Short mmCIF file of C-alpha atoms and ligand atoms in Angstrom, two decimals:
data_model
loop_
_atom_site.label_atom_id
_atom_site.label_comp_id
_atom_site.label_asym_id
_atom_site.label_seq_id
_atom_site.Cartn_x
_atom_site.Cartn_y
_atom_site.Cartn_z
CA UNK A 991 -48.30 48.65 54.44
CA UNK A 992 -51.51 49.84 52.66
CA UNK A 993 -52.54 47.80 50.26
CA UNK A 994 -55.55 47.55 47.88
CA UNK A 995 -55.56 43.89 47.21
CA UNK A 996 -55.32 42.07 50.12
CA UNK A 997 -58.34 39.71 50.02
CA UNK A 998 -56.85 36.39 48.42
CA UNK A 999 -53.57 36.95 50.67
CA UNK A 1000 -53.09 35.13 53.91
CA UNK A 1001 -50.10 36.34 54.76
CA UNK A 1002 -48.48 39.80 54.70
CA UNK A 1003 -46.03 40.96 51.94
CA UNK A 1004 -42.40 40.29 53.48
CA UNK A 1005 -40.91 43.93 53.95
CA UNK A 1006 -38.20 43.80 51.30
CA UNK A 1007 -40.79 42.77 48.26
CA UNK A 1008 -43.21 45.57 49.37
CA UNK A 1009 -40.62 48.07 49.37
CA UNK A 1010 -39.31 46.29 45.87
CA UNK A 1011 -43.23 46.74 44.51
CA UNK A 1012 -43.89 49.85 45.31
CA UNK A 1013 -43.74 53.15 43.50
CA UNK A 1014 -45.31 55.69 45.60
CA UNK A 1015 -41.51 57.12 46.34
CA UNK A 1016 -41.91 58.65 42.67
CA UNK A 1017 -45.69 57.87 41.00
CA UNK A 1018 -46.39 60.73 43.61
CA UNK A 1019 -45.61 63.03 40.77
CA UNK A 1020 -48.83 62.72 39.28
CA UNK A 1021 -50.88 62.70 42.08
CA UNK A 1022 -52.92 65.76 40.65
CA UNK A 1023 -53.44 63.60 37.38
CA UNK A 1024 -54.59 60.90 39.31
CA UNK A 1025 -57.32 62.94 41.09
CA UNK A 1026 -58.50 64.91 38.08
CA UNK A 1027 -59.11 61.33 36.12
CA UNK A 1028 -60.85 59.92 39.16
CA UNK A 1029 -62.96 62.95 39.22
CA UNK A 1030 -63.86 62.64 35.65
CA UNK A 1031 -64.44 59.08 35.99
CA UNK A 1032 -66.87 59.53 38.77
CA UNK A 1033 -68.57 62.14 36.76
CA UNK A 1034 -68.91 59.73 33.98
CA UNK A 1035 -70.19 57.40 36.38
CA UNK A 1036 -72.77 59.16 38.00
CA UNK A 1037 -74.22 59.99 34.30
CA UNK A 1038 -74.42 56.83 33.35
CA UNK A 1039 -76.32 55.82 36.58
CA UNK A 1040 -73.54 53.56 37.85
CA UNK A 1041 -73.43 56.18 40.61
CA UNK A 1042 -76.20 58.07 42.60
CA UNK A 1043 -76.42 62.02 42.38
CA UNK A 1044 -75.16 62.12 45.90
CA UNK A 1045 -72.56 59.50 45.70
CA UNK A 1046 -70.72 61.66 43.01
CA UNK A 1047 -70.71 64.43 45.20
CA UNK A 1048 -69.80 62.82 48.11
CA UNK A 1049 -66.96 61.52 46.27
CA UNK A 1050 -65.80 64.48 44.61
CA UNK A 1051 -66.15 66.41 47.51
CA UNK A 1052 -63.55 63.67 49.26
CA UNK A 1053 -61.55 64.11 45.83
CA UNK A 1054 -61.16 67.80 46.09
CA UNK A 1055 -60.62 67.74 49.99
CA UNK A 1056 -57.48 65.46 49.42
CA UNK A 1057 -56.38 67.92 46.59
CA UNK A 1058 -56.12 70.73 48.60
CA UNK A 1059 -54.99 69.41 51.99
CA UNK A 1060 -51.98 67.95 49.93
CA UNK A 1061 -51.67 71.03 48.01
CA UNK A 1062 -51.84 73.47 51.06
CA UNK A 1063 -49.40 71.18 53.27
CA UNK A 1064 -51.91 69.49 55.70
CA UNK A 1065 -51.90 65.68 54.31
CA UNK A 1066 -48.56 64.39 53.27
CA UNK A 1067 -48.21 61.33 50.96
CA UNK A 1068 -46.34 58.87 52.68
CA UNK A 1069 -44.82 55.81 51.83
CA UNK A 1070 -47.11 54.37 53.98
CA UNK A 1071 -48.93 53.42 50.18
CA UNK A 1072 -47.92 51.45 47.82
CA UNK A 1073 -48.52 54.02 44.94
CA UNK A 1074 -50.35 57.06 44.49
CA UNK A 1075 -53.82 55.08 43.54
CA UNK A 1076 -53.89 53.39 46.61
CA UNK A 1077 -53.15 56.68 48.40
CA UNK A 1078 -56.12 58.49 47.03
CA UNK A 1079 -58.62 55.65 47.84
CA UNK A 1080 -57.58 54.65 51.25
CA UNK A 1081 -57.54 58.48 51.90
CA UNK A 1082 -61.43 59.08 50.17
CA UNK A 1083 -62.62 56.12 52.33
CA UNK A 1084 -60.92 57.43 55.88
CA UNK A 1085 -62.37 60.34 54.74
CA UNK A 1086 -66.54 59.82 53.14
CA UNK A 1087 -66.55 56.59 54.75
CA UNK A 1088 -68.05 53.39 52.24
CA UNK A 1089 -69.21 55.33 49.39
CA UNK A 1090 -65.32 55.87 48.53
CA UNK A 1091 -64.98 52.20 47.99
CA UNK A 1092 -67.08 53.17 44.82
CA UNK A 1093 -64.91 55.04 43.09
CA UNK A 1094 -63.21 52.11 41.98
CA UNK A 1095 -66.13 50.94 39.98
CA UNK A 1096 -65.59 49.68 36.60
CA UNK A 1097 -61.27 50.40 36.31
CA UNK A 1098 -58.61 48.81 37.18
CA UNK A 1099 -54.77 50.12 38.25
CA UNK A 1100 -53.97 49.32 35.17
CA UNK A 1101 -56.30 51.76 33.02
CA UNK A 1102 -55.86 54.14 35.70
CA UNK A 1103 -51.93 55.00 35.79
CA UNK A 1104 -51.63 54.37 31.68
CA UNK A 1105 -54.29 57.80 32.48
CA UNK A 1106 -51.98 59.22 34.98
CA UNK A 1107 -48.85 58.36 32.74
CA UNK A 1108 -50.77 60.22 29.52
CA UNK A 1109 -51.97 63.41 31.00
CA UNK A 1110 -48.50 64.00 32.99
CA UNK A 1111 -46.66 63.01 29.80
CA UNK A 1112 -49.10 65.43 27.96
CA UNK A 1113 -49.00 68.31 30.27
CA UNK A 1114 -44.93 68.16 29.75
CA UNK A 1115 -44.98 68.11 26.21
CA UNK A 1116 -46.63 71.59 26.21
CA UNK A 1117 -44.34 72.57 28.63
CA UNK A 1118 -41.18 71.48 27.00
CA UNK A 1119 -43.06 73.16 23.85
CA UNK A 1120 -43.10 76.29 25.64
CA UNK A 1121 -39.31 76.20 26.74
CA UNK A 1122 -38.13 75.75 23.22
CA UNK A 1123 -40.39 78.33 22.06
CA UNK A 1124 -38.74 80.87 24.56
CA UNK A 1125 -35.76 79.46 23.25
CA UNK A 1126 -36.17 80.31 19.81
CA UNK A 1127 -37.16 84.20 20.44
CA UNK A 1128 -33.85 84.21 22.46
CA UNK A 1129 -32.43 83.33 19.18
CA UNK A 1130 -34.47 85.12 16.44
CA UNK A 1131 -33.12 88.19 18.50
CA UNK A 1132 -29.30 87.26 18.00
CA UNK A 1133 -29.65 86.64 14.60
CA UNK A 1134 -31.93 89.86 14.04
CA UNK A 1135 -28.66 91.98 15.57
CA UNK A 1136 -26.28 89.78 13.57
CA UNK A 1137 -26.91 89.80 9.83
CA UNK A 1138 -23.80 91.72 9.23
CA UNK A 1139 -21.71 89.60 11.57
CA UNK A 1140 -19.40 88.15 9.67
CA UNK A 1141 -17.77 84.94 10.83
CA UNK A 1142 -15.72 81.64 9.08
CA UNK A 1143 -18.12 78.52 8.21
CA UNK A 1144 -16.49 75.02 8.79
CA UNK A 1145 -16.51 71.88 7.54
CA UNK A 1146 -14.32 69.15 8.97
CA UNK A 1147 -13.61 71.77 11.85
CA UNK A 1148 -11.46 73.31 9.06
CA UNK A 1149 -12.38 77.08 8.20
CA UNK A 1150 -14.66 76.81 4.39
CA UNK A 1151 -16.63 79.20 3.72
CA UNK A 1152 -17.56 82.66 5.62
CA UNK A 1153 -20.81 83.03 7.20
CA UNK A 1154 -22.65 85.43 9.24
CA UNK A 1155 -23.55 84.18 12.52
CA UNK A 1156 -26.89 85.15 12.02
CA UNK A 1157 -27.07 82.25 9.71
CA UNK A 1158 -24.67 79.87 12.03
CA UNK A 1159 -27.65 80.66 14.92
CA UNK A 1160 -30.38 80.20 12.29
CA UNK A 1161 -29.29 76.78 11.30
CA UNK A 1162 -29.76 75.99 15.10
CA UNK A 1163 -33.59 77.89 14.84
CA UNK A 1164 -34.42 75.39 12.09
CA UNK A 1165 -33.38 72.38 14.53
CA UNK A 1166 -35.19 73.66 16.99
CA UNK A 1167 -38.02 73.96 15.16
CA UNK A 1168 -38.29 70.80 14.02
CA UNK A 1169 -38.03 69.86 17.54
CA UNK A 1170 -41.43 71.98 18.29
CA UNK A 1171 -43.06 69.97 15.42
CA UNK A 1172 -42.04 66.62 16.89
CA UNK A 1173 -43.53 67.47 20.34
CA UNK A 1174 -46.28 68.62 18.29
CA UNK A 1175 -46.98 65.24 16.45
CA UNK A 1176 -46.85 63.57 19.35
CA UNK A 1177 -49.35 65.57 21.12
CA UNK A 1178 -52.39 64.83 18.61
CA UNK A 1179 -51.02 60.92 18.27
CA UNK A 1180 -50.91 60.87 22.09
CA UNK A 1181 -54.19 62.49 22.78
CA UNK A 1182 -56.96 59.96 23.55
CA UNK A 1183 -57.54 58.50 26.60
CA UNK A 1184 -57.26 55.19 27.52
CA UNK A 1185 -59.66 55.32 30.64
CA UNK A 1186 -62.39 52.07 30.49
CA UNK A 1187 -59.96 49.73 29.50
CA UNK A 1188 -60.06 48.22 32.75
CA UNK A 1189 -57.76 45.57 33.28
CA UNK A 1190 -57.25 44.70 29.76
CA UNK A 1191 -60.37 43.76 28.64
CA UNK A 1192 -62.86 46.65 29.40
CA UNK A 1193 -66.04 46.05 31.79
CA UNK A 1194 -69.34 45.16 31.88
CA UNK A 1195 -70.74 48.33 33.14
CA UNK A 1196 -72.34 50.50 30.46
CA UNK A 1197 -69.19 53.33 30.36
CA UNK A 1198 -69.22 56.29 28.12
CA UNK A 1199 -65.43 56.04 27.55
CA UNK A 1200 -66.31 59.44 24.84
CA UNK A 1201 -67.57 61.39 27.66
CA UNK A 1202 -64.68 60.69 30.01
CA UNK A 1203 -62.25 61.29 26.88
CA UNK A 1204 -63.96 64.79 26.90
CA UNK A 1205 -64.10 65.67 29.86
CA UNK A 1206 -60.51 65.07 30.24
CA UNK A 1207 -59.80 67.12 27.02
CA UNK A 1208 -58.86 64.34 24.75
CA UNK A 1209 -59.41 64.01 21.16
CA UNK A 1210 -61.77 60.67 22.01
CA UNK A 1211 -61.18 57.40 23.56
CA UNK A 1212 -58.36 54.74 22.90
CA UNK A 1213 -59.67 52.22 20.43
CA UNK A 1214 -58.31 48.76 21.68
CA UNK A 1215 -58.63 48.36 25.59
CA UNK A 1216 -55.18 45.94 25.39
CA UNK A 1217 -53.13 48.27 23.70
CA UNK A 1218 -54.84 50.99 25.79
CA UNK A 1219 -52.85 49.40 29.27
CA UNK A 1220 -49.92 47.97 27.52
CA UNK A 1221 -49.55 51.50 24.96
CA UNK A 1222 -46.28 53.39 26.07
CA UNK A 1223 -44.95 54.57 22.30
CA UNK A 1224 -46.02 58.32 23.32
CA UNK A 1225 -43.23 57.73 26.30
CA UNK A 1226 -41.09 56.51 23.92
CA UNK A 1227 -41.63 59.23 21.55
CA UNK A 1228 -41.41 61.81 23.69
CA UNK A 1229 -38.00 60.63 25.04
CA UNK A 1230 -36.77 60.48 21.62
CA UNK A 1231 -38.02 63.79 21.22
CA UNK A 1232 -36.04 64.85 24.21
CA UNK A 1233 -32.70 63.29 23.05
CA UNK A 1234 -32.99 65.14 19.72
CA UNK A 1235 -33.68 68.04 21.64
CA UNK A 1236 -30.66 67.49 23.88
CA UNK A 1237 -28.49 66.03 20.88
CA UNK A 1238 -29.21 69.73 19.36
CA UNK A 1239 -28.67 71.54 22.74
CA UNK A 1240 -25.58 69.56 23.26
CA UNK A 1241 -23.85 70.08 19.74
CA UNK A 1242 -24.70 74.12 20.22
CA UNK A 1243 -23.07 74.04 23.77
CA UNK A 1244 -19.76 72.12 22.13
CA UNK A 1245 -19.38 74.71 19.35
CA UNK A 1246 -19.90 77.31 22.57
CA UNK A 1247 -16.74 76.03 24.65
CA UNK A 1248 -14.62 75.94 21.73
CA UNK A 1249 -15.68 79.61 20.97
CA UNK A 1250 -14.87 80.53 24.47
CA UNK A 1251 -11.49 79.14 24.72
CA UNK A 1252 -8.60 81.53 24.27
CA UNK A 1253 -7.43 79.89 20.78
CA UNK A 1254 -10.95 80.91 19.43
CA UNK A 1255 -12.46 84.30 21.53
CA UNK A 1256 -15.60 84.19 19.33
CA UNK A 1257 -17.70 84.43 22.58
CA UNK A 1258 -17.08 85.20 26.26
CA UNK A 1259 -19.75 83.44 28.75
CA UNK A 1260 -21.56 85.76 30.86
CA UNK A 1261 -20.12 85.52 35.07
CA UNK A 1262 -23.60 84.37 35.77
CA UNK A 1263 -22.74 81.52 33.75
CA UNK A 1264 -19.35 80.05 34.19
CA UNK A 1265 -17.56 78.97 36.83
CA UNK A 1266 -13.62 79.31 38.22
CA UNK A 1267 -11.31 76.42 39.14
CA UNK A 1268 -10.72 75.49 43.35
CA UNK A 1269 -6.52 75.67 42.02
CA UNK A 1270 -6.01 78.39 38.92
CA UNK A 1271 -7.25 81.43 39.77
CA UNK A 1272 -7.21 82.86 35.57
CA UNK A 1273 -9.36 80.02 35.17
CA UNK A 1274 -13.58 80.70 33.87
CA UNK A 1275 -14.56 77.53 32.54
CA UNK A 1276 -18.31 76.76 30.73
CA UNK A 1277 -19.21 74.43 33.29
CA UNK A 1278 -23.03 74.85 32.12
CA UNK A 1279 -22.45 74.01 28.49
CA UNK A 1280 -20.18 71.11 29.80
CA UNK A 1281 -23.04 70.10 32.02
CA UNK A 1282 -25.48 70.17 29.17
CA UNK A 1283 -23.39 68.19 26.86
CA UNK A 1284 -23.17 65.74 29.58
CA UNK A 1285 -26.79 65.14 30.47
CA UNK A 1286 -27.64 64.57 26.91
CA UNK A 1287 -26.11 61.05 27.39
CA UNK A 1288 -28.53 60.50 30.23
CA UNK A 1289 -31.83 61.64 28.45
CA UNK A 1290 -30.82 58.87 25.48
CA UNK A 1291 -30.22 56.58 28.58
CA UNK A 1292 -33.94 57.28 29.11
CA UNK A 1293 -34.74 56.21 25.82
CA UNK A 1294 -32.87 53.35 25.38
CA UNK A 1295 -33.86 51.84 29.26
CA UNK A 1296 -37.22 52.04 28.17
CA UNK A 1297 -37.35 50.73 24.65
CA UNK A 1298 -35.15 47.79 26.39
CA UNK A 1299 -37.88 47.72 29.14
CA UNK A 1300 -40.90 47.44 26.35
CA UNK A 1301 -39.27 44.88 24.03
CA UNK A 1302 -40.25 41.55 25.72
CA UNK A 1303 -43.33 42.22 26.80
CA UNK A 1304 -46.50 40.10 25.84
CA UNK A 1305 -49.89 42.13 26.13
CA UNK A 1306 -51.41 43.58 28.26
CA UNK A 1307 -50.43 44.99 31.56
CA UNK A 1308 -46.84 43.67 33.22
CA UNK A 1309 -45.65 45.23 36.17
CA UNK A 1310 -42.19 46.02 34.11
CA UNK A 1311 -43.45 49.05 33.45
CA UNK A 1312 -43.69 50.38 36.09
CA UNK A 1313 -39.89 50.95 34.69
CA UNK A 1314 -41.34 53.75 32.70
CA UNK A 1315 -41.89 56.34 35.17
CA UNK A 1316 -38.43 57.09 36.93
CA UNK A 1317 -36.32 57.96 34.02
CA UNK A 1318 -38.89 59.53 32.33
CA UNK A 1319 -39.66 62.06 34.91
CA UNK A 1320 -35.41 62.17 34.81
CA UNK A 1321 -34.98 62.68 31.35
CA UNK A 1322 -37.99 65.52 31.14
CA UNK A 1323 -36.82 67.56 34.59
CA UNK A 1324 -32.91 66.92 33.20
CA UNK A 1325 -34.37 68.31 29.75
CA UNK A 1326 -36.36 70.95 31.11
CA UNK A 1327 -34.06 72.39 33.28
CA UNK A 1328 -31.08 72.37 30.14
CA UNK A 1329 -33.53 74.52 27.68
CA UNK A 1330 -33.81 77.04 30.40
CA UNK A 1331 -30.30 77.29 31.22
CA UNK A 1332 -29.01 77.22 28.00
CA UNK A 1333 -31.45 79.86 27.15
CA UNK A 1334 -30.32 82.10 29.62
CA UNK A 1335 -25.94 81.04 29.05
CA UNK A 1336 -26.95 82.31 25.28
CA UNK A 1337 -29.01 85.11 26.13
CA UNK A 1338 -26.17 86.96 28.36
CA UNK A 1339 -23.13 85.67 26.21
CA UNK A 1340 -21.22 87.73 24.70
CA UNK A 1341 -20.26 87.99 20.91
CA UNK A 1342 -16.55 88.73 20.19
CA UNK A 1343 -17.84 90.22 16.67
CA UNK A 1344 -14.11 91.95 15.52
CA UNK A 1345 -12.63 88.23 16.52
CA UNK A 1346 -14.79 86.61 14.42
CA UNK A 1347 -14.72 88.76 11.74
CA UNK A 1348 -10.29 88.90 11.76
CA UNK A 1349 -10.84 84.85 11.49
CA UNK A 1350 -13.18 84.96 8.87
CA UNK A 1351 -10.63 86.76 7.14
CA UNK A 1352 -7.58 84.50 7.87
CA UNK A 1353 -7.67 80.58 6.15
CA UNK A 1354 -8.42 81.47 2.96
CA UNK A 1355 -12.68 81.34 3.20
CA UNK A 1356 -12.69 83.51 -0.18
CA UNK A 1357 -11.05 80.67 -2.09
CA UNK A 1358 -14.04 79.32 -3.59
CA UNK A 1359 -15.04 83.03 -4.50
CA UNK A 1360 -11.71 83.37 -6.00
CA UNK A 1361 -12.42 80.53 -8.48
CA UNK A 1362 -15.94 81.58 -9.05
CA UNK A 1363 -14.36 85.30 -9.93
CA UNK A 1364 -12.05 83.00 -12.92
CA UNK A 1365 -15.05 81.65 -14.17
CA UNK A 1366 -16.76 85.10 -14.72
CA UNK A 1367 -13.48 85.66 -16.77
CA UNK A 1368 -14.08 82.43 -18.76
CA UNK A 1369 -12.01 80.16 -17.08
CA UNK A 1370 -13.70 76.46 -16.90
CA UNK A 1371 -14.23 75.69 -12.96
CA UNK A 1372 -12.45 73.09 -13.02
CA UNK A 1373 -9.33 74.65 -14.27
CA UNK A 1374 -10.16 77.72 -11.91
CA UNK A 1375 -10.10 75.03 -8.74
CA UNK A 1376 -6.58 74.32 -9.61
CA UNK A 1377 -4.80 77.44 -10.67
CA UNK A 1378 -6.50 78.48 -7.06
CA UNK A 1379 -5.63 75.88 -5.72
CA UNK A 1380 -1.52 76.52 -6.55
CA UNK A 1381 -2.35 80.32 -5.42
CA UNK A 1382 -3.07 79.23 -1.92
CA UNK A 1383 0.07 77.30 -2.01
CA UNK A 1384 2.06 80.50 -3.38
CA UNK A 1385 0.47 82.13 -0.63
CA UNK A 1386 1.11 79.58 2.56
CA UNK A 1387 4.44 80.12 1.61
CA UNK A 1388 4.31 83.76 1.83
CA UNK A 1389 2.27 83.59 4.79
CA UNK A 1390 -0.07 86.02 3.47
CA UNK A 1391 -4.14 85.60 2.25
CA UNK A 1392 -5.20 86.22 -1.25
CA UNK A 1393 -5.80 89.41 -1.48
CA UNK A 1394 -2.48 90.69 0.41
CA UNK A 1395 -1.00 89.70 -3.19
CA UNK A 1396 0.01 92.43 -6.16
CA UNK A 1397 -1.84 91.86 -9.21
CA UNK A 1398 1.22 91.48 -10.75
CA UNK A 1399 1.66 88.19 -8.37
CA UNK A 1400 -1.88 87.24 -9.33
CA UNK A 1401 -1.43 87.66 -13.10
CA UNK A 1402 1.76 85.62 -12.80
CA UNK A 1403 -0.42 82.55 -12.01
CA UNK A 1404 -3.37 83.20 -14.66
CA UNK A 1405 -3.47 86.05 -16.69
CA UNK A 1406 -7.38 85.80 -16.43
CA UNK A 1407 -6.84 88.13 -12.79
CA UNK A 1408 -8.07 92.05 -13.02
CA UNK A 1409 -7.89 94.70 -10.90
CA UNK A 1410 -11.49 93.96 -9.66
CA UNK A 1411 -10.30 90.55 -7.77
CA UNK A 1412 -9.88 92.73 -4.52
CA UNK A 1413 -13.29 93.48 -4.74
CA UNK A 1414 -14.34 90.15 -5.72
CA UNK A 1415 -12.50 87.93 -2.35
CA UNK A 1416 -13.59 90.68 0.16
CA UNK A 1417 -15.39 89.15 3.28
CA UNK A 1418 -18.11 91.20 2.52
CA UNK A 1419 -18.53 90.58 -1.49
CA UNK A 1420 -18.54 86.56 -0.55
CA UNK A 1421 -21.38 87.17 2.33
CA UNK A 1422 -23.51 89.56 0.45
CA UNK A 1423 -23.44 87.95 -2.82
CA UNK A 1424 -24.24 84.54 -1.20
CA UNK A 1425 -28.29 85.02 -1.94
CA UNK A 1426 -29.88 82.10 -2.64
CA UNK A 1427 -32.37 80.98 -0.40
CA UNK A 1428 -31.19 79.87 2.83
CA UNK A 1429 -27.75 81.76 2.42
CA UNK A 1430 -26.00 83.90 4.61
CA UNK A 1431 -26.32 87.16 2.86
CA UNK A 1432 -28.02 89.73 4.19
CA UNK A 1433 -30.80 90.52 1.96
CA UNK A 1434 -31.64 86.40 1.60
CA UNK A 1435 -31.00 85.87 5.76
CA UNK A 1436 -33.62 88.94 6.12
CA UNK A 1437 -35.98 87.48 4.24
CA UNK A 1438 -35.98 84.09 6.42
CA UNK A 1439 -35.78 86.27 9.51
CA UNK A 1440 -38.85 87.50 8.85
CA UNK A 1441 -40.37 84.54 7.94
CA UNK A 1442 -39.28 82.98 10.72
CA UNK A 1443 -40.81 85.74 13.41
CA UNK A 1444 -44.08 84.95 11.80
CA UNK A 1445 -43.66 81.19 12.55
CA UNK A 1446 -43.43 82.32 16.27
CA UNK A 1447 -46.32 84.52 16.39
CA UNK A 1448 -48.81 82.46 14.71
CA UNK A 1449 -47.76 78.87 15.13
CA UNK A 1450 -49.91 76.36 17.49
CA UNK A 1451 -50.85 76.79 20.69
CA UNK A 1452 -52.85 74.34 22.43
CA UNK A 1453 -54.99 75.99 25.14
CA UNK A 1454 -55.91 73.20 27.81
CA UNK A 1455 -59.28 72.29 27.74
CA UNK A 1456 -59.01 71.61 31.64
N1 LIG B 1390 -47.64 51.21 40.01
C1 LIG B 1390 -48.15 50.54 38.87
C2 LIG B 1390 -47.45 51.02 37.63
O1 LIG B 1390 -46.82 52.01 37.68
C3 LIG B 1390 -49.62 50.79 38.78
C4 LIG B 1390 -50.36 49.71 38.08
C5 LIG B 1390 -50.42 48.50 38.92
N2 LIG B 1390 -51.21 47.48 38.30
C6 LIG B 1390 -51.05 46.21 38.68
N3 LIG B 1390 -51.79 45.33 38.07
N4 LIG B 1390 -50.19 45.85 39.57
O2 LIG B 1390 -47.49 50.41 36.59
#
């Protein structure tokens, strides 16, 4: 049991609360946060005279030692520590010998891991960025080979409108979008450091908390040095940013397995992608976007655990959260690894276009088009609505669509019908004349598509300063 505070303790911790305490078993993960912040620290240190010239480099020397023998396999962190901090220090003193009980100077755990916590948190916001960037070319590419795709819109699961899916794939760009300018939000709200806080009250030795926020690449320092150890909102936000994300992934993945079941046939998933059954050998079933669905209720499980954990607490520091760290790391590995997969299930599926084009045509999508077509003949809309409305009727009965009618047929329910109705309920005529902006129509969808390709090549990139 290695321990950092052992000085007012006459007795050792009993086994069971030590192993209840400690957090090394996952705070590991940000072991190389936790040295780069104790090198900047010691930097900042040295320049402000707190350290010698030589201490510094004694130290950072140590630092960068432990760095690479865990990185290259030679020094393993055990749970022989109670967390990663205390791992790093006992490690710098075994190896510089008393000048590594320096390092310590002027913070406290507390300042330290709400560091460690911020630049891991950080670092996986660009990340997660970058994944739903990728994602987004993936579909910019779809809907750039699918303007003329024509497929039925719903509402209510019931067939409305007709579509292109082009546009049904661009409604899911837009979400996804927004999700890039959450994560992007909470990178500049996120980005200051909270470093010289100390405990909770800051120190008495002269720190320049601006220089360590720079050298860490931080927009400047955290401005309260309570809220700067007790501050988890950008955890917070970030989960919630990852449940959105998931929420969207999830909703995409449910249209997915209805498309590939054999009452729809929109879509087939790529081999690489599904998986059979251990009993019915027909059987390919979209494990993945089952999988994905299903994880989405344990990133918001994330979210809420931790906005439960933060509720109570008074200021500052309270070991609680310590909560934060598990099912964070969870929820951004569980979301991580869902972008990427769903990336590639969409990427290799394949379209059924003449399936969704025959149901398109079936359900009566050109209804609305049919009453707009009485209204270019004079008809008031609302009257139009209705005499339409009794057509589809006529037609259930016949088991036949709108168009499959004579004009004679037509005429018998409103006299306003001409010979240019065909024309006027094709699938195409209600795509292509649906232009204003947003639409599905070709010529208005174009226009977004390219709008939307110069979002992706010019939109932010933060290049880290470290
Ligand atoms: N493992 C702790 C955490 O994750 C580090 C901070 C400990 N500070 C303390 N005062 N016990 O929150």
């Amino acid at each position: 049991m290695a321990q950092l505070w052992g000085g007012r303790f006459t007795k050792e911790t009993d086994r069971l609360v030590y192993n209840f305490n400690a957090s090394i078993s996952f705070d590991q993960k940000f072991f190389a946060q936790d040295i780069e912040g104790s090198i900047a620290h010691v930097v900042m240190l040295a320049k402000q005279g707190i350290l010698t010239k030589d201490e510094k480099d004694i130290i950072l020397k140590g630092l960068t030692g432990i760095r690479r023998d865990v990185d290259e396999g030679r020094l393993q962190i055990t749970e022989e520590y109670e967390d990663i901090h205390s791992f790093v220090e006992a490690n710098l003193i075994e190896r510089v010998g008393d000048v590594g009980k320096k390092l310590h100077t002027g913070r406290s755990r507390n300042d330290q891991v709400a560091l460690d916590m911020r630049l891991y948190t950080r670092l996986e916001v660009l990340y997660v960025d970058g994944l739903v960037k990728e994602l987004l070319r993936t579909l910019l590419r779809i809907m750039e080979e699918n303007t003329g795709t024509y497929m039925p819109g719903f509402t209510h699961m019931q067939k409305a409108q007709p579509v292109t899916l082009a546009h049904h794939v661009g409604a899911y760009f837009e979400m996804f979008k927004r999700d890039r300018s959450r994560l992007k939000d909470i990178y500049f709200r996120m980005n200051y450091c909270p470093l010289g806080a100390g405990a909770l009250a800051g120190t008495t030795y002269p720190l320049d908390r601006n220089y360590t926020a720079s050298l860490l690449g931080f927009e400047g320092p955290t401005l309260n040095s309570m809220d700067s150890v007790a501050d988890r909102d950008y955890v917070i936000e970030f989960l919630s940013a990852l449940s959105v994300i998931m929420m969207h992934l999830s909703r995409f993945c449910e249209e997915i397995i209805i498309w590939n079941s054999d009452e729809y046939r929109f879509v087939e998933i790529d081999d690489a992608y599904s998986t059979g059954s251990s009993i019915m050998p027909q059987k390919k079933n979209p494990d993945i976007a089952e999988l994905i669905r299903g994880k989405t209720g344990r990133v918001y499980g994330a979210l809420v655990s931790i906005l439960t954990t933060m509720k109570g607490l008074p200021l500052a520091y309270n070991k609680d959260m310590q909560e934060d760290k598990e099912l964070t790391f969870d929820a951004i590995d569980t979301a991580k690894g869902c972008l990427g997969l769903f990336e590639g299930m969409v990427r290799t599926m394949r379209f059924r276009k003449d399936v969704m084009e025959k149901s398109a045509m079936r359900g009566f999508t050109n209804a609305t088009d049919a009453a707009d077509y009485l209204v270019g003949k004079g008809v008031p809309f609302r009257d139009a609505h209705g005499i339409i409305g009794r057509l589809v009727l006529y037609c259930i009965d016949r088991q036949c669509a709108i168009e499959d009618l004579t004009l004679e047929e037509l005429k018998s329910i409103s006299p306003a019908f001409e010979e240019d109705i065909y024309d006027a309920v094709s699938l195409k005529t209600c795509v292509e004349k649906r232009l204003t902006l947003g639409a599905p129509g070709a010529e208005a969808m174009k226009k977004i598509i390219a709008a939307e390709r110069e979002y992706l090549e010019k939109d932010w990139q933060i290049e880290r300063s470290i």
